[in-house]
mmCIF file of C-alpha atoms in Angstrom:
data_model
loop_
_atom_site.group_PDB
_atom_site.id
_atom_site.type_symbol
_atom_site.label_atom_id
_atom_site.label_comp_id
_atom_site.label_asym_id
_atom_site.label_seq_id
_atom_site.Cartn_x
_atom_site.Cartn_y
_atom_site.Cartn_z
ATOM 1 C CA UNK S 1 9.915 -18.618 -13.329
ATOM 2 C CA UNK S 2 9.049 -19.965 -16.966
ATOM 3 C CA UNK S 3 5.937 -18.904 -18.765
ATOM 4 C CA UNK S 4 2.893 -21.122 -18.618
ATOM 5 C CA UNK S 5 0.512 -21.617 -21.594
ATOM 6 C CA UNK S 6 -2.953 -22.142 -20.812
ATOM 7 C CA UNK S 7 -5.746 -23.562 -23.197
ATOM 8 C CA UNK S 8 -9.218 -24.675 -22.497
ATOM 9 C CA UNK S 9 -10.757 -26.735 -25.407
ATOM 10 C CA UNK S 10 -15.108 -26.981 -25.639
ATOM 11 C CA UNK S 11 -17.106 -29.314 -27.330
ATOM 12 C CA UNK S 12 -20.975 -29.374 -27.864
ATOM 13 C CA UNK S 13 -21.556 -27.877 -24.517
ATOM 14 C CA UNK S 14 -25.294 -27.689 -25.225
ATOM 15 C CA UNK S 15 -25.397 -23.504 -24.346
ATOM 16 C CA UNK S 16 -23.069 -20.970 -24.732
ATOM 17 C CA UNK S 17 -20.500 -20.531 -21.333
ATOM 18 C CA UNK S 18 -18.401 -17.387 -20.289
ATOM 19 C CA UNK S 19 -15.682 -17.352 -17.776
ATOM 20 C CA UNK S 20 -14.127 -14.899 -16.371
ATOM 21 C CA UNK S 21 -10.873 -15.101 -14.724
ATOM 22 C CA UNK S 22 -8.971 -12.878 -11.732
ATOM 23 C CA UNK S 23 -6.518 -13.122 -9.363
ATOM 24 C CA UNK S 24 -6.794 -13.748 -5.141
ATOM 25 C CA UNK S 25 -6.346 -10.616 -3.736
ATOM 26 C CA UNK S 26 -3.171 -10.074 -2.452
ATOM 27 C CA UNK S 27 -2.237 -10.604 1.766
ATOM 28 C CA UNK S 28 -3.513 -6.812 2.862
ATOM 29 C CA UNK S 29 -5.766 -6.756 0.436
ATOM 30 C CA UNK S 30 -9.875 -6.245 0.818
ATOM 31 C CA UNK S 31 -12.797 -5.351 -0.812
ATOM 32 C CA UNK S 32 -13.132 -1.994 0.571
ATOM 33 C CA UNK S 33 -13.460 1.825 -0.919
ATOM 34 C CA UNK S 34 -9.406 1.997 -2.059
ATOM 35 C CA UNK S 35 -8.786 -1.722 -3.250
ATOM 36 C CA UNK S 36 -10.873 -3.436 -5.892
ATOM 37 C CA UNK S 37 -9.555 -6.734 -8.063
ATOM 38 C CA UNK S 38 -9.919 -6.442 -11.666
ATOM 39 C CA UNK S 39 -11.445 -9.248 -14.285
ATOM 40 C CA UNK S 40 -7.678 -10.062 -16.024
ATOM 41 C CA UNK S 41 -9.178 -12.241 -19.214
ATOM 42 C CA UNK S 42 -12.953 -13.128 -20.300
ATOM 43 C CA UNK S 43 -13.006 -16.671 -22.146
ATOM 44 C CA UNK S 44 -16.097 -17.312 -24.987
ATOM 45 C CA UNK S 45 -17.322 -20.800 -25.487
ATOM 46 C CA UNK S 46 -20.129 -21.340 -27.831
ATOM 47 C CA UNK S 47 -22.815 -24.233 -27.515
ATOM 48 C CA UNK S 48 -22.419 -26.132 -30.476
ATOM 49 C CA UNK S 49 -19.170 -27.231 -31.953
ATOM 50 C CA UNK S 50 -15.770 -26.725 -30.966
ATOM 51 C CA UNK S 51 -14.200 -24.037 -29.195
ATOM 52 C CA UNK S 52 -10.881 -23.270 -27.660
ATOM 53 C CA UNK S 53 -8.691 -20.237 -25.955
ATOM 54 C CA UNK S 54 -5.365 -19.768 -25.019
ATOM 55 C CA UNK S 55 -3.412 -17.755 -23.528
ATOM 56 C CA UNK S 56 0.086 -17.075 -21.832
ATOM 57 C CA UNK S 57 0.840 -16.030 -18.333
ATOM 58 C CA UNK S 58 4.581 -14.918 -17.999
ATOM 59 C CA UNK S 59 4.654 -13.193 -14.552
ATOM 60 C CA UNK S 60 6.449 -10.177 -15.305
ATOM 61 C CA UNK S 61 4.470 -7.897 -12.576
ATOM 62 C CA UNK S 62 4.489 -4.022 -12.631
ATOM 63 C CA UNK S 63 2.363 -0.794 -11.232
ATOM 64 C CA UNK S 64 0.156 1.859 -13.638
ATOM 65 C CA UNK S 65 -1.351 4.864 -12.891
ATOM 66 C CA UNK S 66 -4.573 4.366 -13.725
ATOM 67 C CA UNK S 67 -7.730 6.365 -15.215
ATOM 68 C CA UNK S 68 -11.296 4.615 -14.825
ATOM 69 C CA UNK S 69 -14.241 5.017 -16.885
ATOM 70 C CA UNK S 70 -17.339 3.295 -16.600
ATOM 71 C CA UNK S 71 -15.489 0.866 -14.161
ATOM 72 C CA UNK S 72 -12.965 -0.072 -16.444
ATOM 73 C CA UNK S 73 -9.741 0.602 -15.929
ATOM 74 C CA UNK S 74 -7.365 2.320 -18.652
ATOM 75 C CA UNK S 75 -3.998 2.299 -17.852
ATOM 76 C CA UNK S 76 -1.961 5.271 -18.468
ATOM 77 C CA UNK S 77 2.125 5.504 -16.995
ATOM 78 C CA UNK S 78 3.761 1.806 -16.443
ATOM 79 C CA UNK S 79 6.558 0.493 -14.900
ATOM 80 C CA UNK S 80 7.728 -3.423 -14.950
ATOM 81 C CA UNK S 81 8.438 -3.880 -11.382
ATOM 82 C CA UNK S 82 9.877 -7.545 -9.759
ATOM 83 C CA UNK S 83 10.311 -8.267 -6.223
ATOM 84 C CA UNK S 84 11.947 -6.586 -4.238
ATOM 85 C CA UNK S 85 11.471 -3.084 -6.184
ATOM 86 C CA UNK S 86 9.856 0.222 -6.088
ATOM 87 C CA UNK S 87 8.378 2.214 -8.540
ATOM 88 C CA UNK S 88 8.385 5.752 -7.695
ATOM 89 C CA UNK S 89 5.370 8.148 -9.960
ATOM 90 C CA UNK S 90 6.413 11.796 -10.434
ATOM 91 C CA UNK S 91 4.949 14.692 -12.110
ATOM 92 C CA UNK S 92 7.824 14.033 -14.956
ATOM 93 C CA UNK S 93 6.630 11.517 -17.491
ATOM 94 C CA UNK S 94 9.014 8.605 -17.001
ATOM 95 C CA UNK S 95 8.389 6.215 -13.761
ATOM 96 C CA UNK S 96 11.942 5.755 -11.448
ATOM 97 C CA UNK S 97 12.514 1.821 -10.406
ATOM 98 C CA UNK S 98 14.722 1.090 -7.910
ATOM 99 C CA UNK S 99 15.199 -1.411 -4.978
ATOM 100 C CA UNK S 100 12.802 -1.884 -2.404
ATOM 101 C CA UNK S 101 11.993 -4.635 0.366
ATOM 102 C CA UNK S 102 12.613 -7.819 -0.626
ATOM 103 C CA UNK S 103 9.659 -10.089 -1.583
ATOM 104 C CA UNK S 104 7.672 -7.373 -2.148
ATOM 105 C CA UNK S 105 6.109 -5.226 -5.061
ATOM 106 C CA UNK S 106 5.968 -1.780 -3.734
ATOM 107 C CA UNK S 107 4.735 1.275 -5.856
ATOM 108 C CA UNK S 108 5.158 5.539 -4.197
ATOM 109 C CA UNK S 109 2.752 8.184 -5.006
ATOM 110 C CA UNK S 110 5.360 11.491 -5.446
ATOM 111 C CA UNK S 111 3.352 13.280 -7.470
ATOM 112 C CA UNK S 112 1.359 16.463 -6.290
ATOM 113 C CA UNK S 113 -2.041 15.008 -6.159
ATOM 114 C CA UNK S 114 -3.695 11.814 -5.021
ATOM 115 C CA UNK S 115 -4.057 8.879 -8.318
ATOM 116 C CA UNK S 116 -5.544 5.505 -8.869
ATOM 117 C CA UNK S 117 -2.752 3.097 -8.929
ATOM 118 C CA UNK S 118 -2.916 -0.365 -10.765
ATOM 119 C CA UNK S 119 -0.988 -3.689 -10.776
ATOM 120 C CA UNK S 120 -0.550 -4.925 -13.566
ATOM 121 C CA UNK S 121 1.013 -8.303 -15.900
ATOM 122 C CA UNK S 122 3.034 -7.368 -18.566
ATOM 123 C CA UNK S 123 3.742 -8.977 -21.606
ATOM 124 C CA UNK S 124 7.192 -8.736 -24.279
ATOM 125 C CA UNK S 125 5.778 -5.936 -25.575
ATOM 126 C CA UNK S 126 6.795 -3.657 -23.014
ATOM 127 C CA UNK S 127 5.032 -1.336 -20.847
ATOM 128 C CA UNK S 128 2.517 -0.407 -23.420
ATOM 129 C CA UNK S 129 1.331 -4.240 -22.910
ATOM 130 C CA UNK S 130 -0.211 -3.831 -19.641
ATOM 131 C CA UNK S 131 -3.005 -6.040 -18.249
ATOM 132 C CA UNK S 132 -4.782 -4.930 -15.275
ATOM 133 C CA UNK S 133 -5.338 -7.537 -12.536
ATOM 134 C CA UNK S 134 -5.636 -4.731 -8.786
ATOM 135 C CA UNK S 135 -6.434 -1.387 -8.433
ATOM 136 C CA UNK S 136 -6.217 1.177 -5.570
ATOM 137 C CA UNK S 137 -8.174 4.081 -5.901
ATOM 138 C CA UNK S 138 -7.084 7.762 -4.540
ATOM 139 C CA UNK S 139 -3.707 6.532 -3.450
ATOM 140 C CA UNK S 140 -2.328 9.871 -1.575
ATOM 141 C CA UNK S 141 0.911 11.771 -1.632
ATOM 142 C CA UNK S 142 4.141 10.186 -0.499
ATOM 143 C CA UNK S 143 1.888 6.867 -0.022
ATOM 144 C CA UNK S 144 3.270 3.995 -1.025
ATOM 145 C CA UNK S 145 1.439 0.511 -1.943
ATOM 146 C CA UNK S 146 2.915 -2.663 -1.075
ATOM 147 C CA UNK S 147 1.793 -5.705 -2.658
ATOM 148 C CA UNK S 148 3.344 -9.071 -1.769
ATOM 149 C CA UNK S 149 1.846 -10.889 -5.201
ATOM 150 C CA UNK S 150 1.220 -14.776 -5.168
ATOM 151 C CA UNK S 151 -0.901 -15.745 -8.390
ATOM 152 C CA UNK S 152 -3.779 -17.455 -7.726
ATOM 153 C CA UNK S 153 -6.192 -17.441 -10.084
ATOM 154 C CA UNK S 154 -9.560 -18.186 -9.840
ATOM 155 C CA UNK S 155 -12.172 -18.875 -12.600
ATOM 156 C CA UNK S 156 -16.080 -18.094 -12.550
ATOM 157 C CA UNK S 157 -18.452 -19.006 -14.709
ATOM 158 C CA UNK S 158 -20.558 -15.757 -14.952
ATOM 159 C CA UNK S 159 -21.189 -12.851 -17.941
ATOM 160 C CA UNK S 160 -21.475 -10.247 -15.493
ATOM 161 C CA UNK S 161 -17.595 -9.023 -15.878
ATOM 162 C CA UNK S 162 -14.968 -7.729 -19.260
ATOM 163 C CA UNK S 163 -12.013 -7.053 -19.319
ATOM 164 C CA UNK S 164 -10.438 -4.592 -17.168
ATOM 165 C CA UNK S 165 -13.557 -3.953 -15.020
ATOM 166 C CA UNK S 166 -13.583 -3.384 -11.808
ATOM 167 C CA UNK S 167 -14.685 -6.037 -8.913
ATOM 168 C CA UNK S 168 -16.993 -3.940 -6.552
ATOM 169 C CA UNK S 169 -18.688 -6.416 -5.303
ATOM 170 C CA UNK S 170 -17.672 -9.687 -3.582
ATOM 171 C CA UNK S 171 -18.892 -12.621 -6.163
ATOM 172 C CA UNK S 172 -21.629 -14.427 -4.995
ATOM 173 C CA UNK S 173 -20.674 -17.282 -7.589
ATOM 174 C CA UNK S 174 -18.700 -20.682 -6.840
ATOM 175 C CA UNK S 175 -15.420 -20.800 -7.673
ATOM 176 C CA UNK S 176 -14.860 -23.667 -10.411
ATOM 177 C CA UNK S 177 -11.175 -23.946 -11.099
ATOM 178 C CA UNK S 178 -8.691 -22.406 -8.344
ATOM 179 C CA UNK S 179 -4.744 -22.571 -8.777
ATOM 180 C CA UNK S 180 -1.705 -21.163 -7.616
ATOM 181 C CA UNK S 181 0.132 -20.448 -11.126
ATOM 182 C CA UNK S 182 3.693 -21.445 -9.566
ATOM 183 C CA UNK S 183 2.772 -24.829 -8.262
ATOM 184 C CA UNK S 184 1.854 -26.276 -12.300
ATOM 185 C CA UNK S 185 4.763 -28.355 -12.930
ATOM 186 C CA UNK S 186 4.038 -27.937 -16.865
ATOM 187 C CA UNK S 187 4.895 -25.203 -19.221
ATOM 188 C CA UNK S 188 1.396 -26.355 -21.517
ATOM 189 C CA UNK S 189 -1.299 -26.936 -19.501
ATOM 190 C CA UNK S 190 -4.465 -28.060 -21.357
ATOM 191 C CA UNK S 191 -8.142 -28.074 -20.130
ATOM 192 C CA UNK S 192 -11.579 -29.261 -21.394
ATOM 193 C CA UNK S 193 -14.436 -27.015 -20.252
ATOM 194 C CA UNK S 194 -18.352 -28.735 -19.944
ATOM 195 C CA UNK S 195 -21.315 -28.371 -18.978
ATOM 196 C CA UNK S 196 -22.909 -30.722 -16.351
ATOM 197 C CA UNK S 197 -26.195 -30.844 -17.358
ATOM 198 C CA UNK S 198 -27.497 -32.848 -14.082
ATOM 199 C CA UNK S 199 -26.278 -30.192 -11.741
ATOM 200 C CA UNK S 200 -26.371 -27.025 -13.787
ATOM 201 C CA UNK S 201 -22.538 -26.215 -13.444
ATOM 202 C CA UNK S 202 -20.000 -25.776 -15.914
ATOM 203 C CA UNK S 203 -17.010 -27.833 -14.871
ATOM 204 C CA UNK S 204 -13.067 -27.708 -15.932
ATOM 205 C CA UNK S 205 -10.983 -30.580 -15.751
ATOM 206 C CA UNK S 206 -7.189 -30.704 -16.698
ATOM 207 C CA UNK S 207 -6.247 -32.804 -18.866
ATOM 208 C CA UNK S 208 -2.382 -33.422 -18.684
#
C-alpha cells in the first residue's frame, strides 16, 4: 500500500473549528472496560484567514506497551508488526516478531504481570515514532490480542479530545467525514473545511 497525504485547507470560517480524528474500532472490538479507541491527530482551524494541515498516513501498523496518565496514553516498548505477525512482550527489553495468522495483527502478553497494550501507526522514524490509535487495558498473562485492522477513519468536529487520549465514552457527535483509507485512489488528497452557517455544522468536502 502507498502512503496517502492528507491536507485540509480553511478560509474565513467565521469561528474557530477543531477536529479530531480516530479510527473505527476494529471487528471484536467495543467500548467496554479493556478496549478504548484513542484520538490519533487533533486539527486547528482559526476563524479568520487561512488555515491548513497536513499530514501523512503510511500504514505501517505495530503493538506498544502502554502507560496511561491522565487518560493519555504514553507509549513505552514498540514493535512494527504487519499482517500476519505476532509480537511477543517479555520481561527482556527487546519485543520478538514473528509469524502469526494471516490477515491478522496479533500481539502476546509473556511477561509476568498483566499490561496495557496499544496499537499503534508508525512512521520512518522507527519505533520511537509511535502514534496511538487502540488500547487494551490489563491485558493478562499468556493473552494474546488479535486485531484484524481496516482503517477507517472518522472525523468529529468537537474540542473535547488531544492527542493520545483515551475514548471512554461513545461520541454523541455526528460523524462529518468517514473513509476507508485503502479505497482513495490518490496519493494527495486535498480538502476544504467550512462552516455552514445555516445549519450550524462544519462540513468537509474533497476537492480532487
Amino acid at each position: 500500500m502507498y502512503p496517502r497525504r492528507f491536507r485540509f485547507t480553511s478560509n474565513n470560517l467565521g469561528r474557530d473549528v477543531t477536529l479530531a480524528l480516530m479510527f473505527d474500532s476494529p471487528a471484536g472490538g467495543s467500548l467496554d472496560q479493556k478496549f478504548f479507541p484513542v484520538c490519533w491527530k487533533v486539527l486547528t482551524f482559526a476563524a479568520h484567514g487561512i488555515s491548513s494541515a497536513a499530514f501523512e498516513y503510511e500504514g505501517r501498523t505495530g503493538f506498544f506497551e502502554a502507560e496511561i496518565s491522565d487518560r493519555h496514553v504514553i507509549p513505552q516498548r514498540a514493535a512494527s508488526c504487519e499482517p500476519g505477525q505476532r509480537v511477543i512482550i517479555t520481561n527482556e527489553h527487546d519485543i520478538v516478531v514473528g509469524s502469526g495468522v494471516p490477515g491478522v495483527i496479533q500481539c502476546v502478553n509473556q511477561t509476568d504481570a498483566p499490561i496495557h497494550i496499544g496499537v499503534g501507526l508508525f512512521s520512518d522514524g522507527g519505533s520511537r515514532h509511535v502514534q496511538p490509535i487502540y488500547l487494551w487495558r490489563d491485558i493478562q498473562v499468556r493473552t494474546t490480542v488479535s486485531v484484524e485492522f481496516t482503517p477507517i477513519l472518522s472525523i468529529y468536529a468537537t474540542r473535547d479530545y488531544g492527542e493520545r487520549e483515551m475514548i471512554k465514552l461513545p461520541i454523541e457527535l455526528p460523524v462529518i467525514y468517514k473513509q476507508n483509507i485503502l479505497d482513495l485512489d490518490s496519493r494527495e488528497i486535498e480538502y476544504t473545511v467550512s462552516f455552514n452557517h445555516a445549519t450550524g455544522l462544519v462540513e468537509i468536502s474533497r476537492e480532487n
